[in-house]
Amino acid sequence: TKGPVGVVLAVGGLLANLWCRQPLARGWRGSMATGIAVYLVICGGWFLLAWQVGREDFINKMIRAELVGHATQARSDKLLWVEVWKPFLYWLGRFAPWSLVACVGFWSVLRRPSADRRERYLERFVFCWFGVGLLIFSIGSHKRGDLVYPLIAPSALFGARVLARLFEGGQSIRLRPWIAAAAVLL
């Protein structure tokens, strides 16, 4: 995702810490600190280098126009929250049938979260990552279908999880003809 909204999308999953009673990690220690430091060096380094080259033009484009302008509708005569459903429909239609499978996965997180604490935390992290991303695209000033592409990653994780559970045990033998037919159609 171009611009500063990419950073906001990446941080969206961290809201899972608010959802979990006992988050997996507390504080800034271990490999988490290293990962955050590397992330900040890459993103901060890119930002500083781009700012050195573009100065005021860079700030006007990336912060004022891209981040604030799109979020507050500063460049549009449309009201905020108009056509809020469009990004969801774009995601649902453009990534079908995998988006439908992912919807089953998202529903299972709410209905029957995993008993394993680590797996439950990951479920909630990916759910928040997707949810924050969808919310950001839903309230933005322009709603193009290609803007929802960053939601492919969390969708794929949930969709793959649902499909993997279908193949546990002896289910895969009965599903083989359906899978072959779906593969041919797709």
Short mmCIF file of C-alpha atoms in Angstrom, two decimals:
data_model
loop_
_atom_site.label_atom_id
_atom_site.label_comp_id
_atom_site.label_asym_id
_atom_site.label_seq_id
_atom_site.Cartn_x
_atom_site.Cartn_y
_atom_site.Cartn_z
CA THR A 1 0.00 0.00 0.00
CA LYS A 2 1.44 3.33 -0.98
CA GLY A 3 1.57 6.12 1.51
CA PRO A 4 1.20 6.25 5.26
CA VAL A 5 -2.02 4.20 5.31
CA GLY A 6 0.18 1.10 4.93
CA VAL A 7 1.61 1.69 8.39
CA VAL A 8 -1.88 2.12 9.84
CA LEU A 9 -3.03 -1.15 8.24
CA ALA A 10 -0.04 -3.02 9.61
CA VAL A 11 -0.69 -1.77 13.15
CA GLY A 12 -4.42 -2.63 13.00
CA GLY A 13 -3.81 -6.20 14.12
CA LEU A 14 -2.29 -5.01 17.36
CA LEU A 15 -5.80 -4.12 18.56
CA ALA A 16 -6.04 -7.83 19.34
CA ASN A 17 -4.13 -7.00 22.52
CA LEU A 18 -7.23 -5.15 23.73
CA TRP A 19 -9.42 -8.15 22.88
CA CYS A 20 -7.31 -10.77 24.69
CA ARG A 21 -7.46 -10.99 28.46
CA GLN A 22 -3.88 -12.22 28.59
CA PRO A 23 -1.89 -11.02 25.60
CA LEU A 24 1.00 -13.22 24.57
CA ALA A 25 3.61 -10.52 24.85
CA ARG A 26 3.85 -7.70 27.32
CA GLY A 27 6.40 -4.97 26.94
CA TRP A 28 9.16 -4.55 24.41
CA ARG A 29 11.45 -7.51 24.88
CA GLY A 30 13.01 -10.34 22.95
CA SER A 31 12.51 -10.78 19.23
CA MET A 32 9.52 -8.44 19.32
CA ALA A 33 11.77 -5.46 20.05
CA THR A 34 14.11 -6.45 17.22
CA GLY A 35 11.23 -6.80 14.77
CA ILE A 36 9.74 -3.45 15.75
CA ALA A 37 13.15 -1.78 15.49
CA VAL A 38 13.74 -3.21 12.00
CA TYR A 39 10.24 -2.12 10.92
CA LEU A 40 10.77 1.41 12.25
CA VAL A 41 14.19 1.69 10.61
CA ILE A 42 12.81 0.62 7.22
CA CYS A 43 9.67 2.79 7.35
CA GLY A 44 11.29 5.72 9.14
CA GLY A 45 14.34 5.56 6.88
CA TRP A 46 12.19 5.61 3.77
CA PHE A 47 10.17 8.52 5.15
CA LEU A 48 13.29 10.56 6.05
CA LEU A 49 14.96 9.91 2.70
CA ALA A 50 11.80 10.85 0.80
CA TRP A 51 11.40 13.95 2.95
CA GLN A 52 15.01 15.01 2.25
CA VAL A 53 14.38 14.82 -1.48
CA GLY A 54 10.90 16.34 -1.61
CA ARG A 55 10.64 18.47 1.54
CA GLU A 56 7.40 20.45 1.48
CA ASP A 57 6.09 18.72 -1.68
CA PHE A 58 6.53 15.35 0.01
CA ILE A 59 4.65 16.47 3.15
CA ASN A 60 1.87 18.02 1.05
CA LYS A 61 1.41 14.86 -1.01
CA MET A 62 1.94 12.06 1.53
CA ILE A 63 0.56 13.53 4.73
CA ARG A 64 -1.86 16.28 3.74
CA ALA A 65 -3.30 14.87 0.50
CA GLU A 66 -2.95 11.10 0.91
CA LEU A 67 -3.46 10.51 4.64
CA VAL A 68 -5.46 13.46 5.95
CA GLY A 69 -7.12 14.47 2.69
CA HIS A 70 -8.51 11.04 1.90
CA ALA A 71 -9.58 10.41 5.49
CA THR A 72 -11.38 13.72 5.94
CA GLN A 73 -12.78 14.10 2.44
CA ALA A 74 -10.86 17.34 2.00
CA ARG A 75 -10.62 16.82 -1.76
CA SER A 76 -14.13 15.52 -2.29
CA ASP A 77 -17.63 16.88 -2.21
CA LYS A 78 -18.96 13.58 -0.84
CA LEU A 79 -19.82 13.18 2.82
CA LEU A 80 -17.92 10.86 5.13
CA TRP A 81 -19.43 7.36 5.43
CA VAL A 82 -21.18 7.60 2.05
CA GLU A 83 -21.24 4.22 0.29
CA VAL A 84 -19.57 2.60 3.28
CA TRP A 85 -20.46 -0.88 1.99
CA LYS A 86 -18.54 -0.57 -1.30
CA PRO A 87 -15.11 -1.77 -0.09
CA PHE A 88 -16.67 -4.87 1.47
CA LEU A 89 -18.51 -5.66 -1.75
CA TYR A 90 -15.34 -5.05 -3.78
CA TRP A 91 -13.43 -7.43 -1.51
CA LEU A 92 -16.22 -10.02 -1.57
CA GLY A 93 -16.60 -9.93 -5.35
CA ARG A 94 -13.01 -9.59 -6.49
CA PHE A 95 -11.64 -12.35 -4.29
CA ALA A 96 -14.56 -14.77 -4.60
CA PRO A 97 -14.74 -17.66 -3.93
CA TRP A 98 -11.90 -17.26 -1.43
CA SER A 99 -13.56 -14.29 0.24
CA LEU A 100 -16.60 -16.45 0.97
CA VAL A 101 -14.37 -19.07 2.60
CA ALA A 102 -12.65 -16.31 4.58
CA CYS A 103 -16.05 -15.10 5.81
CA VAL A 104 -16.60 -18.56 7.31
CA GLY A 105 -13.23 -18.20 9.05
CA PHE A 106 -14.03 -14.74 10.38
CA TRP A 107 -17.36 -16.00 11.69
CA SER A 108 -15.67 -18.94 13.43
CA VAL A 109 -13.39 -16.57 15.35
CA LEU A 110 -16.42 -14.85 16.80
CA ARG A 111 -18.47 -17.98 17.34
CA ARG A 112 -15.92 -20.63 18.34
CA PRO A 113 -12.44 -19.24 19.01
CA SER A 114 -9.63 -21.72 19.36
CA ALA A 115 -9.04 -23.33 22.74
CA ASP A 116 -5.28 -22.90 22.32
CA ARG A 117 -4.22 -19.50 23.67
CA ARG A 118 -1.55 -18.86 21.02
CA GLU A 119 -3.82 -19.84 18.15
CA ARG A 120 -6.67 -17.75 19.58
CA TYR A 121 -4.36 -14.72 19.76
CA LEU A 122 -3.32 -15.20 16.13
CA GLU A 123 -6.98 -15.53 15.09
CA ARG A 124 -7.81 -12.28 16.81
CA PHE A 125 -4.73 -10.53 15.44
CA VAL A 126 -5.66 -11.40 11.85
CA PHE A 127 -9.33 -10.57 12.49
CA CYS A 128 -8.37 -7.10 13.77
CA TRP A 129 -5.92 -6.62 10.91
CA PHE A 130 -8.69 -7.29 8.40
CA GLY A 131 -11.35 -5.36 10.34
CA VAL A 132 -9.26 -2.20 10.76
CA GLY A 133 -8.27 -2.35 7.09
CA LEU A 134 -11.86 -2.71 5.96
CA LEU A 135 -12.93 0.13 8.23
CA ILE A 136 -10.21 2.41 6.86
CA PHE A 137 -11.20 1.69 3.27
CA SER A 138 -14.90 2.04 4.12
CA ILE A 139 -14.61 5.55 5.56
CA GLY A 140 -12.07 6.83 3.05
CA SER A 141 -13.00 9.49 0.54
CA HIS A 142 -12.60 7.38 -2.57
CA LYS A 143 -13.61 3.77 -2.86
CA ARG A 144 -11.93 2.02 -5.75
CA GLY A 145 -11.85 -1.75 -6.02
CA ASP A 146 -8.08 -1.96 -6.20
CA LEU A 147 -7.64 -0.28 -2.82
CA VAL A 148 -8.82 -3.39 -0.96
CA TYR A 149 -5.88 -5.49 -2.22
CA PRO A 150 -4.02 -5.26 1.12
CA LEU A 151 -6.89 -7.24 2.64
CA ILE A 152 -5.85 -10.29 0.61
CA ALA A 153 -3.28 -11.40 3.20
CA PRO A 154 -5.56 -11.67 6.26
CA SER A 155 -8.32 -13.10 4.05
CA ALA A 156 -6.00 -15.77 2.69
CA LEU A 157 -4.91 -16.75 6.20
CA PHE A 158 -8.50 -17.32 7.30
CA GLY A 159 -9.56 -18.96 4.07
CA ALA A 160 -6.62 -21.37 4.17
CA ARG A 161 -7.40 -22.21 7.78
CA VAL A 162 -11.00 -23.08 6.95
CA LEU A 163 -9.93 -25.24 4.01
CA ALA A 164 -7.24 -26.97 6.08
CA ARG A 165 -9.86 -27.92 8.67
CA LEU A 166 -11.99 -29.44 5.92
CA PHE A 167 -9.13 -31.80 5.09
CA GLU A 168 -8.52 -33.00 8.62
CA GLY A 169 -9.33 -36.65 9.10
CA GLY A 170 -10.99 -38.57 6.28
CA GLN A 171 -12.89 -35.62 4.83
CA SER A 172 -10.49 -35.08 1.94
CA ILE A 173 -11.43 -38.29 0.14
CA ARG A 174 -15.11 -37.31 -0.06
CA LEU A 175 -14.26 -33.76 -1.13
CA ARG A 176 -11.83 -34.63 -3.94
CA PRO A 177 -14.41 -34.58 -6.78
CA TRP A 178 -15.74 -31.20 -5.58
CA ILE A 179 -12.23 -29.79 -5.29
CA ALA A 180 -11.34 -31.02 -8.79
CA ALA A 181 -14.52 -29.45 -10.21
CA ALA A 182 -13.83 -26.16 -8.45
CA ALA A 183 -10.25 -26.14 -9.72
CA VAL A 184 -11.40 -26.73 -13.31
CA LEU A 185 -14.01 -23.96 -13.05
CA LEU A 186 -11.58 -21.48 -11.55
#
